[in-house]
Coordinates of C-alpha atoms and ligand atoms in Angstrom, one line a residue:
X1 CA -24.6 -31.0 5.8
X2 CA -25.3 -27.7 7.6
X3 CA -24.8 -25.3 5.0
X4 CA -26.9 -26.5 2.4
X5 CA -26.7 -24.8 -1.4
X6 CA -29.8 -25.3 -3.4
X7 CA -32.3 -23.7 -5.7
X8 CA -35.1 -21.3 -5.3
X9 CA -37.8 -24.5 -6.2
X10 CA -40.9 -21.9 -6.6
X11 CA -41.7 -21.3 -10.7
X12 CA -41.5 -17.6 -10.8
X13 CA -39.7 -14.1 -9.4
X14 CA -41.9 -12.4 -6.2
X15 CA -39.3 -9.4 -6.6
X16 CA -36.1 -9.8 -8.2
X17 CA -32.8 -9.6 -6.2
X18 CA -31.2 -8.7 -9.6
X19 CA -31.9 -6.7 -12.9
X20 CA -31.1 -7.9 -16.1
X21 CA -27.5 -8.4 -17.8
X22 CA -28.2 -5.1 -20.4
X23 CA -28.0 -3.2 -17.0
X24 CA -24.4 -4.5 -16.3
X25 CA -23.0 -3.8 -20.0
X26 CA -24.6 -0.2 -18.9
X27 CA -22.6 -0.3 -15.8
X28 CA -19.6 -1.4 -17.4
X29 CA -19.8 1.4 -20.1
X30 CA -20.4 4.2 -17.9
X31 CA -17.2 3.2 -16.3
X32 CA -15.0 4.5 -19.9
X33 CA -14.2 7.8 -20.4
X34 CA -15.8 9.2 -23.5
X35 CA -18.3 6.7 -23.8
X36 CA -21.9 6.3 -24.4
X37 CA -23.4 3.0 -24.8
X38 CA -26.5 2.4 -27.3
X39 CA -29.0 -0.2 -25.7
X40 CA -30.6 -1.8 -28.6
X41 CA -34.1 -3.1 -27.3
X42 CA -37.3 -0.4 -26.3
X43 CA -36.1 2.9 -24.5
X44 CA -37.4 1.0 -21.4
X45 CA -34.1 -1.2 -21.4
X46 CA -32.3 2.1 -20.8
X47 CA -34.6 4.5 -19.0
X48 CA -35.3 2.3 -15.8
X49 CA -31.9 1.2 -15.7
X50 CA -30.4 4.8 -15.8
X51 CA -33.1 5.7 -13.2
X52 CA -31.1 3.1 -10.7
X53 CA -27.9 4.5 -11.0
X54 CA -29.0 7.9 -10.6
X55 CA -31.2 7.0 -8.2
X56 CA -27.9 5.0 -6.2
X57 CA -25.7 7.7 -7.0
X58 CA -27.8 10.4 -7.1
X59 CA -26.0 11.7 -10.6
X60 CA -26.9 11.4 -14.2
X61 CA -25.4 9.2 -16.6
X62 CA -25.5 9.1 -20.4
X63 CA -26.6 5.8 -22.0
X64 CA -28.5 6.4 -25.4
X65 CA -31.5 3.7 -26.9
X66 CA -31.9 2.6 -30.3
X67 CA -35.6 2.2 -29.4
X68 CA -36.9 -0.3 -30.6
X69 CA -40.8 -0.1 -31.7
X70 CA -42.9 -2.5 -33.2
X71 CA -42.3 -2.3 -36.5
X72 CA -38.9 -3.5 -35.5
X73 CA -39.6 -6.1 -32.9
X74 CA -41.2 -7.8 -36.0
X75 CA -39.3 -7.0 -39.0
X76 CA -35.8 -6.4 -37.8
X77 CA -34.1 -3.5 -36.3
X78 CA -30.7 -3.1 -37.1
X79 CA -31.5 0.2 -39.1
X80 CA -32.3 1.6 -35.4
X81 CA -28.5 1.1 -34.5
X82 CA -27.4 2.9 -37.7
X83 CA -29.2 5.5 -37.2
X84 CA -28.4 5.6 -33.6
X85 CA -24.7 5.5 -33.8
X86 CA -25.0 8.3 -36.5
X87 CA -26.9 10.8 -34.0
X88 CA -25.1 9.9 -31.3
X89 CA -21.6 11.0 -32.8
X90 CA -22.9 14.1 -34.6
X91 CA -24.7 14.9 -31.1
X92 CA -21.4 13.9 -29.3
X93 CA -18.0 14.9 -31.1
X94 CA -16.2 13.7 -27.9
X95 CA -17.6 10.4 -27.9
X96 CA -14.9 7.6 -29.0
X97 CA -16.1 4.3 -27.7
X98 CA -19.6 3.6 -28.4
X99 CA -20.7 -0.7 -26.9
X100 CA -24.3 -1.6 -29.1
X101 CA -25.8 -3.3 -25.8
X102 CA -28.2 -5.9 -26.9
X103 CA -31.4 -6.8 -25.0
X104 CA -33.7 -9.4 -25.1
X105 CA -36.0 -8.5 -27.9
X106 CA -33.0 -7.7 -30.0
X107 CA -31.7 -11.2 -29.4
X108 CA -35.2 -13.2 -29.6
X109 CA -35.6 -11.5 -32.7
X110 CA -31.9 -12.3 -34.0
X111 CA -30.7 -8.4 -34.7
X112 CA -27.1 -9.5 -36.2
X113 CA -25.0 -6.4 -34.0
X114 CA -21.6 -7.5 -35.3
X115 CA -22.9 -7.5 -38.8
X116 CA -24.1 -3.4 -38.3
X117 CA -20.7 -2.8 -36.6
X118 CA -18.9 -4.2 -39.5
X119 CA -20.9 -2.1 -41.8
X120 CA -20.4 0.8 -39.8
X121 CA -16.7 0.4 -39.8
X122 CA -16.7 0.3 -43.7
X123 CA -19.2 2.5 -44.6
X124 CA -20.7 5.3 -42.5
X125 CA -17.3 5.8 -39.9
X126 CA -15.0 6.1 -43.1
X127 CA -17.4 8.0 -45.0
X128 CA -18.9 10.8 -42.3
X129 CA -16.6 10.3 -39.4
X130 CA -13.4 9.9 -41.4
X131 CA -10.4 10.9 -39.5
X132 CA -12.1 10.4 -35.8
X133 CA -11.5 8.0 -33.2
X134 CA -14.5 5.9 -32.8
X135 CA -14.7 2.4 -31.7
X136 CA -18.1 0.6 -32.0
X137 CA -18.5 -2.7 -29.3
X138 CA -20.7 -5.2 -29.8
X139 CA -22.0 -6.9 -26.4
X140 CA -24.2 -9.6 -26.5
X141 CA -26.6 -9.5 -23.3
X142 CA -29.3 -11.2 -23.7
X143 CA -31.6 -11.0 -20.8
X144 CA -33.4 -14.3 -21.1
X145 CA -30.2 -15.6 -19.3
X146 CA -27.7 -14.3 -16.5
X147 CA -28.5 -11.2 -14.4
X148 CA -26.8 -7.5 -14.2
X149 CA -23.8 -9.4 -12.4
X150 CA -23.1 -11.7 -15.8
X151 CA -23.9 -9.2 -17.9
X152 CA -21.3 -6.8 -16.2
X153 CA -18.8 -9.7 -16.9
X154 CA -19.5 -10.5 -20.0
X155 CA -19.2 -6.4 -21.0
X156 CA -15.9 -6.1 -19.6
X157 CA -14.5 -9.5 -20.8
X158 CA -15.8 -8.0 -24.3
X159 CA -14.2 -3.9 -24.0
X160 CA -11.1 -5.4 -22.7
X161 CA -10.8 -7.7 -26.1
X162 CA -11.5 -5.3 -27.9
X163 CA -9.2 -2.5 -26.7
X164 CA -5.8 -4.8 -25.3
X165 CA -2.6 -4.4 -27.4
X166 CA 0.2 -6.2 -26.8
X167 CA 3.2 -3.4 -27.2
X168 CA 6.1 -2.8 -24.6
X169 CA 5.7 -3.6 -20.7
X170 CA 4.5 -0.3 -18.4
X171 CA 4.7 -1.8 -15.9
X172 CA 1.6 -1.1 -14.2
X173 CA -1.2 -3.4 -12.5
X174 CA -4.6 -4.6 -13.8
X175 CA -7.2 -4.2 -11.0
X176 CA -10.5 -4.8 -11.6
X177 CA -12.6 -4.3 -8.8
X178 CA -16.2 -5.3 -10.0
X179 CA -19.1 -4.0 -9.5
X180 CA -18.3 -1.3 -6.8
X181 CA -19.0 1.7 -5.1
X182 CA -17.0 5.3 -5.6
X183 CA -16.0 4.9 -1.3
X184 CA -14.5 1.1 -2.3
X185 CA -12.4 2.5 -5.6
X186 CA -11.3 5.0 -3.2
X187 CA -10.2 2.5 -0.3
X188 CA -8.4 0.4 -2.8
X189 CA -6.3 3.1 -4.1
X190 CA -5.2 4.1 -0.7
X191 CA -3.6 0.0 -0.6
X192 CA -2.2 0.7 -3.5
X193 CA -1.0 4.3 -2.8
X194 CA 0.7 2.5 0.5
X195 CA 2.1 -0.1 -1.3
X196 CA 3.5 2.3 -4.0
X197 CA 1.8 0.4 -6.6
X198 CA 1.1 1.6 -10.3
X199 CA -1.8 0.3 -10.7
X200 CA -5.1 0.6 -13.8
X201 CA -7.9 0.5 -11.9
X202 CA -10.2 -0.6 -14.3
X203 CA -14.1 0.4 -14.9
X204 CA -12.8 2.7 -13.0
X205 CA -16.1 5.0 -11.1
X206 CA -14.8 7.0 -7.9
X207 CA -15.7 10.1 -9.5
X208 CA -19.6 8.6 -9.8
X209 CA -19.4 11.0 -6.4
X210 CA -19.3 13.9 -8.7
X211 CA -19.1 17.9 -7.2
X212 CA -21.1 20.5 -8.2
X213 CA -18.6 23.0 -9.8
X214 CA -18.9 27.2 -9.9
X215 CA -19.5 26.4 -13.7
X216 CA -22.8 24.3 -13.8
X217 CA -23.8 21.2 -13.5
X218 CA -21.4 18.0 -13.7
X219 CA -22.2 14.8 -15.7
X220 CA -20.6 11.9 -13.9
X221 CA -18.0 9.2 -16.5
X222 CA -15.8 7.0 -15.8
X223 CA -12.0 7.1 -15.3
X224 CA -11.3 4.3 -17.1
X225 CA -9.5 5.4 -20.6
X226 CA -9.0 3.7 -23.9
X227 CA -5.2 3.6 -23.5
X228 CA -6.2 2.0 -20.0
X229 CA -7.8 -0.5 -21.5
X230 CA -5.4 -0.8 -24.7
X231 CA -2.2 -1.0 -21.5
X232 CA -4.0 -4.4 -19.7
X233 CA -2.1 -6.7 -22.1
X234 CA 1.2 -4.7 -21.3
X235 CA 0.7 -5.3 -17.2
X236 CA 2.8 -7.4 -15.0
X237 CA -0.3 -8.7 -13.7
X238 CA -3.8 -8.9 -12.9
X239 CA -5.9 -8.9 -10.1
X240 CA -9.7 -9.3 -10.5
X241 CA -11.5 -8.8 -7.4
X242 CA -14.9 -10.4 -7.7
X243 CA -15.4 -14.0 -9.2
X244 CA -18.5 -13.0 -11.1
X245 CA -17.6 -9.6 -11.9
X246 CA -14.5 -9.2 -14.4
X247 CA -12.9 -12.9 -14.0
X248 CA -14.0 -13.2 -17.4
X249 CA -12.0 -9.8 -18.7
X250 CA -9.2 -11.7 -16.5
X251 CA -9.1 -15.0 -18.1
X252 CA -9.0 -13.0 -21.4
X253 CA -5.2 -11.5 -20.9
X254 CA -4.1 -14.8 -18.9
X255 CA -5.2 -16.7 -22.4
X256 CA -4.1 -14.4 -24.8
X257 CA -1.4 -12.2 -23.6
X258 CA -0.1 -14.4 -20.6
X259 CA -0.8 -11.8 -17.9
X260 CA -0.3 -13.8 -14.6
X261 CA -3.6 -13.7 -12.8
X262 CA -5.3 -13.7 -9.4
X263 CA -9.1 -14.0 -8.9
X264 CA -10.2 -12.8 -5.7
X265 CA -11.0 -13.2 -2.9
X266 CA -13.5 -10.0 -2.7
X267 CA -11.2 -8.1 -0.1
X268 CA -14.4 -7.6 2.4
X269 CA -13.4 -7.8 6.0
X270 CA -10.1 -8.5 7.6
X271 CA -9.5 -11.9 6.4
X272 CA -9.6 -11.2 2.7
X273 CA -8.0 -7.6 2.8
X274 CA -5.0 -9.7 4.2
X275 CA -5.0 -12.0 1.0
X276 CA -5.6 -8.5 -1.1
X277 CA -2.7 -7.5 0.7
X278 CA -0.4 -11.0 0.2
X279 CA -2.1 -11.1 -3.6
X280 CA -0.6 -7.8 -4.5
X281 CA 2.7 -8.2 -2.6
X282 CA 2.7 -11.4 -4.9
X283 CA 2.2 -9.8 -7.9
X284 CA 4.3 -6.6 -8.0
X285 CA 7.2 -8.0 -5.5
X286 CA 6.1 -4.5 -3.3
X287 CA 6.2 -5.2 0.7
X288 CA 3.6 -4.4 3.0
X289 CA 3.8 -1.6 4.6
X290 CA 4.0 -0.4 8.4
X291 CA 1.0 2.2 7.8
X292 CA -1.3 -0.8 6.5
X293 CA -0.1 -2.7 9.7
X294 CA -1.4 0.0 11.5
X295 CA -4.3 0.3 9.8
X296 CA -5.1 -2.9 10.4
X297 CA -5.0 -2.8 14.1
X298 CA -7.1 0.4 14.2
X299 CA -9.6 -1.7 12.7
X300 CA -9.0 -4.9 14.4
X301 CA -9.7 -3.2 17.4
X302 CA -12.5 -1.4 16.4
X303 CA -14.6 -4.5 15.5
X304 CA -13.4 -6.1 18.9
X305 CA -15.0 -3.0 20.9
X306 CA -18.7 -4.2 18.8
X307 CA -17.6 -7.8 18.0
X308 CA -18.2 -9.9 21.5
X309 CA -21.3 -7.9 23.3
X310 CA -23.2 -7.3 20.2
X311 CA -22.4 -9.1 17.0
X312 CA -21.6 -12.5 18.2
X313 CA -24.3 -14.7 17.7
X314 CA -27.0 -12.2 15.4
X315 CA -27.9 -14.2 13.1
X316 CA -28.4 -12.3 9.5
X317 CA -29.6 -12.6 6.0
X318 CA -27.8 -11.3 3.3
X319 CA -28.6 -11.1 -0.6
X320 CA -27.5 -9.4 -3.3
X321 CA -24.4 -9.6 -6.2
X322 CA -23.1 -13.3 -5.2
X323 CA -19.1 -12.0 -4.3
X324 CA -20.5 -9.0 -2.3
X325 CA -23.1 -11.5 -0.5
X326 CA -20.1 -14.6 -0.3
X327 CA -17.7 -11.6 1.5
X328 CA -20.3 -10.0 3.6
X329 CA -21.0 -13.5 5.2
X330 CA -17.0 -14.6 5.4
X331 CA -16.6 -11.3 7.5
X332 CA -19.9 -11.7 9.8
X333 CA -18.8 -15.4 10.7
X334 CA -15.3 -13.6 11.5
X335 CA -17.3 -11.2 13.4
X336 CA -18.8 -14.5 15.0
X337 CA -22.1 -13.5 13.8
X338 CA -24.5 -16.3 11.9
X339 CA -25.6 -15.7 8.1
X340 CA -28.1 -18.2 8.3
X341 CA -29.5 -16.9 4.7
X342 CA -27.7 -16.1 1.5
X343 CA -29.8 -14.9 -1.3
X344 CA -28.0 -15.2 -4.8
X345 CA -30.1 -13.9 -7.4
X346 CA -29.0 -15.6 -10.5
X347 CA -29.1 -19.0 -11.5
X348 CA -25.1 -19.7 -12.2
X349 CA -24.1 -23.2 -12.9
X350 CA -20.6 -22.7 -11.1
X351 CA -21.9 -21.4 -7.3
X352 CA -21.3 -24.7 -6.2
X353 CA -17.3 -24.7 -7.7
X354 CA -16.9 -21.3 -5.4
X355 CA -13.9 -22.6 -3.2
X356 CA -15.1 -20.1 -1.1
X357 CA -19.0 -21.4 -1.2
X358 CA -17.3 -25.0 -0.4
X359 CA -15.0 -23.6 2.8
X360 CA -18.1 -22.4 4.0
X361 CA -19.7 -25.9 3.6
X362 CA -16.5 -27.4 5.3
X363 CA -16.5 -25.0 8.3
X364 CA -19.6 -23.3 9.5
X365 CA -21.2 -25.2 12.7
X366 CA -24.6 -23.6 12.3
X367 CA -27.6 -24.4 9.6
X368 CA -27.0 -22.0 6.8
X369 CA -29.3 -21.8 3.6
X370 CA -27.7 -20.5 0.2
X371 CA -30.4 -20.0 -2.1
X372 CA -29.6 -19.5 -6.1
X373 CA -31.9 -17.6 -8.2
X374 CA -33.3 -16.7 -5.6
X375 CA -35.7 -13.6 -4.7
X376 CA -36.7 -11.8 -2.1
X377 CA -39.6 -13.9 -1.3
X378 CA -37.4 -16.4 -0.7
X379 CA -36.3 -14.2 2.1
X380 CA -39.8 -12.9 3.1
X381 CA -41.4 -15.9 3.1
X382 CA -38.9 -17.8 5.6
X383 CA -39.5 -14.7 8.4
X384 CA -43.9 -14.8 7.9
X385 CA -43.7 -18.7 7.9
X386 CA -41.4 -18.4 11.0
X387 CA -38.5 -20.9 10.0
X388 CA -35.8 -18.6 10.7
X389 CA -35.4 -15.8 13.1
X390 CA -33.4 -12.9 12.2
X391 CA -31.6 -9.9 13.9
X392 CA -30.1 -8.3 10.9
X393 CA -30.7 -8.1 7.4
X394 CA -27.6 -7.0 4.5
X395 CA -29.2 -6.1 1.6
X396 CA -29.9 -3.6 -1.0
X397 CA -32.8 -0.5 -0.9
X398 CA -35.3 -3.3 -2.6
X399 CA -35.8 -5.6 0.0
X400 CA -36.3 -2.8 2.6
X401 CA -40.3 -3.6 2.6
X402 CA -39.5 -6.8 4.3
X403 CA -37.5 -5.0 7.2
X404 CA -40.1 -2.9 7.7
X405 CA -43.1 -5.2 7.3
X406 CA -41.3 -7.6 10.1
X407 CA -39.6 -4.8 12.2
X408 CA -35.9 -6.4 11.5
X409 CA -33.1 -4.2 12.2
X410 CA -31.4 -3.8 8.1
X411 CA -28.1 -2.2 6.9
X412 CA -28.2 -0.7 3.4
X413 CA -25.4 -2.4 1.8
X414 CA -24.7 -3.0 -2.2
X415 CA -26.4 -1.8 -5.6
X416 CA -29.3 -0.3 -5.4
X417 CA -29.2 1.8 -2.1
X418 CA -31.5 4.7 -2.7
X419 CA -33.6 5.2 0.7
X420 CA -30.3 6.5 3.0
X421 CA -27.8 9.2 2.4
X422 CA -24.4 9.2 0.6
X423 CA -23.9 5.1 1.4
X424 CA -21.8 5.0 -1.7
X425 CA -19.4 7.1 -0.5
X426 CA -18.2 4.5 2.5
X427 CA -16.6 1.6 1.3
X428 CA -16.9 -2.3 2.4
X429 CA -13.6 -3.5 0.9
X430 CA -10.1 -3.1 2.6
X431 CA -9.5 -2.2 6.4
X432 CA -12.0 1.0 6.2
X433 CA -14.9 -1.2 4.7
X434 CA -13.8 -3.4 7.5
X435 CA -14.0 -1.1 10.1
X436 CA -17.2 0.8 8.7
X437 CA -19.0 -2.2 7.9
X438 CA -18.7 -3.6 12.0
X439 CA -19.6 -0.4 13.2
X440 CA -22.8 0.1 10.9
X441 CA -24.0 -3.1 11.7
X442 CA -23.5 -2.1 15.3
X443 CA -25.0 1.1 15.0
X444 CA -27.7 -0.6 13.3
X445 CA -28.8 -2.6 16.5
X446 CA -28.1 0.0 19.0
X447 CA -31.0 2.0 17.3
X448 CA -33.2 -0.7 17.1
X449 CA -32.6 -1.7 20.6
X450 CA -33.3 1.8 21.7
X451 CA -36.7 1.5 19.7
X452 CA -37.6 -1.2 20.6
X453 CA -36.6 -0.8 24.2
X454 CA -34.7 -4.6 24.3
X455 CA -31.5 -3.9 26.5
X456 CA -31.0 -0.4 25.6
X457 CA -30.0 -0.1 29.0
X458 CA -26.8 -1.6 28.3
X459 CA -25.6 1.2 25.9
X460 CA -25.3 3.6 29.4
X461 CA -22.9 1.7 30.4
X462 CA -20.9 0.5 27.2
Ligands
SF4_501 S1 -35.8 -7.7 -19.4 FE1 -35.6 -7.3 -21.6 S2 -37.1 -5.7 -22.0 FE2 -36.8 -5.7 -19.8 S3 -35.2 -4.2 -19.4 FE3 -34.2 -6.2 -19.6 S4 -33.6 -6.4 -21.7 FE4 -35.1 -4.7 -21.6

């Protein structure tokens, strides 16, 4: 078989692709308006994980830490949550939906969070807080298992439980896009502006691009809004983006509230905008539009100008959150480019049940590696040992020490991108991400071909 899907054999992370799932229940709850989640492990679980979004997004973001000491690590520490949730509501008289976030310690040591919710319910929220809306979540992310990209599931799967009531229909469309950036949530509503489509966008974080008002500073929340979430068992349908990221919130309203469903494919590249497109026509009964038709061909013929003289035939690694990784390499190969390397950073049982893992097994006609749990050794090691050769690296900031080190050309794409400018303002999903993504990888080689005078010639006459 050319494309071959196995495990990283090495005992052992040399630098992690991923972070652990407490940072994806974080992610997840800074998505909710009027929200602030308590991480109950040490104040590390919380401090280095805030310092990736703000250093991705270049905002801040409130996440709170039940910090956990020793005395607690050994003896239990559920006392830490009560006390938490207490200052955190006298300290925040906005705050409504408040996720306990448990972390590895807090697991190994067998913290019982649902028991402390249910006593907060009946004692200290009717007592003190009598009369205010506060809803206390208990998510389960242990980080002896899964990554950020589980976790993030598993958190939404568990707010959306919580919060869905079955009432009257609205009407409206569940989206969830996953694990995004504020460009993509922007991109998407556009389709769906086009399409005249009501739609929840859910986790919702375009406005993670905060301004800087007259009036001070601006702390960046979420869109996303307990009626939102209280409204998904009411939709005509749902579509869930990423396989790994929110089918499990999905699943939840197919099973309980017999929302019809649709899981993917990440809409990266022209292929799977198409099926976006076809998916949400499906769903809501809304035609396609004439403007998206259009759109389509500006970008269509946008990737042609870069497709043939400089993409086809690059071959490129990619690694990162397994749907953004799985549509990155869909749209190379329909860029004709080879993504001889797929890093996936986690160790999920089910990669090898991805229809779109096995058309990729079917169809490629070049040797392709997909590597689960892997790291970015994995990666590193392949170029210094020489076994593959690479023109292009897709990645986040982290691995950028390998394309410097080995002097391959590497576009910033994914979660964390801290070392360029404004990246999560462009988008990778729909026609736009399309278009820009094409373009930044070409962009990508000119300048390295200018540096490292190979052809540059050719861009005099392009
Ligand atoms: S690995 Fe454990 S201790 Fe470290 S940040 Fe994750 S949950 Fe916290």
């Amino acid at each position: 078989m050319l494309c071959e899907l196995k495990p990283r054999e090495r005992a052992g992370i040399i630098n992690p692709v991923f972070t652990c799932q407490p940072a994806g229940a974080q992610f997840a709850s800074i998505g909710i308006k009027d929200c602030i989640g308590i991480v109950h492990g040490g104040q590390g679980c919380v401090m280095f994980v805030r310092l990736i979004f703000s250093q991705h997004f270049k905002e801040s973001f409130e996440l709170a830490s039940s910090s956990v000491h020793e005395e607690g690590a050994v003896f239990g520490a559920v006392r830490r949550v009560e006390e938490a949730v207490d200052v955190l509501l006298m300290r925040y008289p906005d705050v409504k939906v408040v996720p306990i976030i448990s972390t590895c310690c807090t697991e190994v040591i067998g913290d019982d969070i649902d028991g402390v919710v249910s006593k907060l319910n009946r004692g200290l929220l009717q007592e003190k807080y009598a009369g205010r809306e506060v809803h206390l979540v208990a998510i389960h992310t242990p980080s002896f298992v899964g990554s950020m990209v589980s976790g993030y599931d598993v958190a939404t799967r568990d707010f959306i439980a919580h919060f869905a009531q079955k009432t009257e229909p609205n009407g409206k469309l569940n989206l969830f896009t996953g694990w995004v950036n504020p460009g993509d949530v922007k991109a998407l509503k556009h389709l769906l502006a086009e399409m005249q489509i009501d739609a929840t966008v859910l986790f919702e974080i375009e406005s993670f691009d905060s301004p800087l008002m007259p009036h001070g500073n601006f702390v960046s929340h979420g869109g996303t809004t307990i009626a939102d979430m209280q409204g998904t068992a009411n939709a005509l349908g749902t579509l869930a983006l990423n396989r790994y990221e929110c089918a499990k919130a999905a699943r939840h309203l197919e099973t309980e509230f017999g929302i019809p469903t649709i899981i993917g494919p990440t809409p990266i590249g022209i292929r799977n905008t198409d099926t976006f497109l076809q998916n949400l026509k499906k769903l809501t009964g809304k035609p396609i539009p004439e403007s998206l038709v259009r759109e389509r061909g500006v970008a269509i013929d946008a990737i042609t100008d870069v497709t043939h003289m400089f993409l086809a035939e690059k071959k490129v690694a990619i690694y990162g959150n397994p749907d953004l990784v799985i549509g990155l390499a869909e749209a190379c190969i329909d860029m004709e480019m080879k993504p001889v390397l797929l890093l996936l950073g986690d160790d999920n049982a089910f990669y090898g049940d991805d229809p779109r893992i096995k058309a990729l097994q079917a169809n490629i006609d070049f040797e392709m590696e997909i590597v689960t749990n892997a790291d970015l050794w994995e990666l590193e090691k392949r170029i210094k040992e020489g076994k593959i050769e690479l023109d292009l690296i897709l990645g986040h900031s982290k691995g950028r020490f390998t394309s410097i080190e080995y002097n391959i050309p590497m576009l910033r794409v994914g979660f964390p991108t801290y070392d360029r400018a404004g990246l999560y303002r462009h988008p990778v999903v729909g026609y736009a991400g399309a278009l820009w993504l094409a373009e930044a990888m070409a962009n990508t080689l000119f300048a390295d071909m200018e540096y490292k005078k190979d052809r540059e010639w050719i861009l005099n006459m392009w």
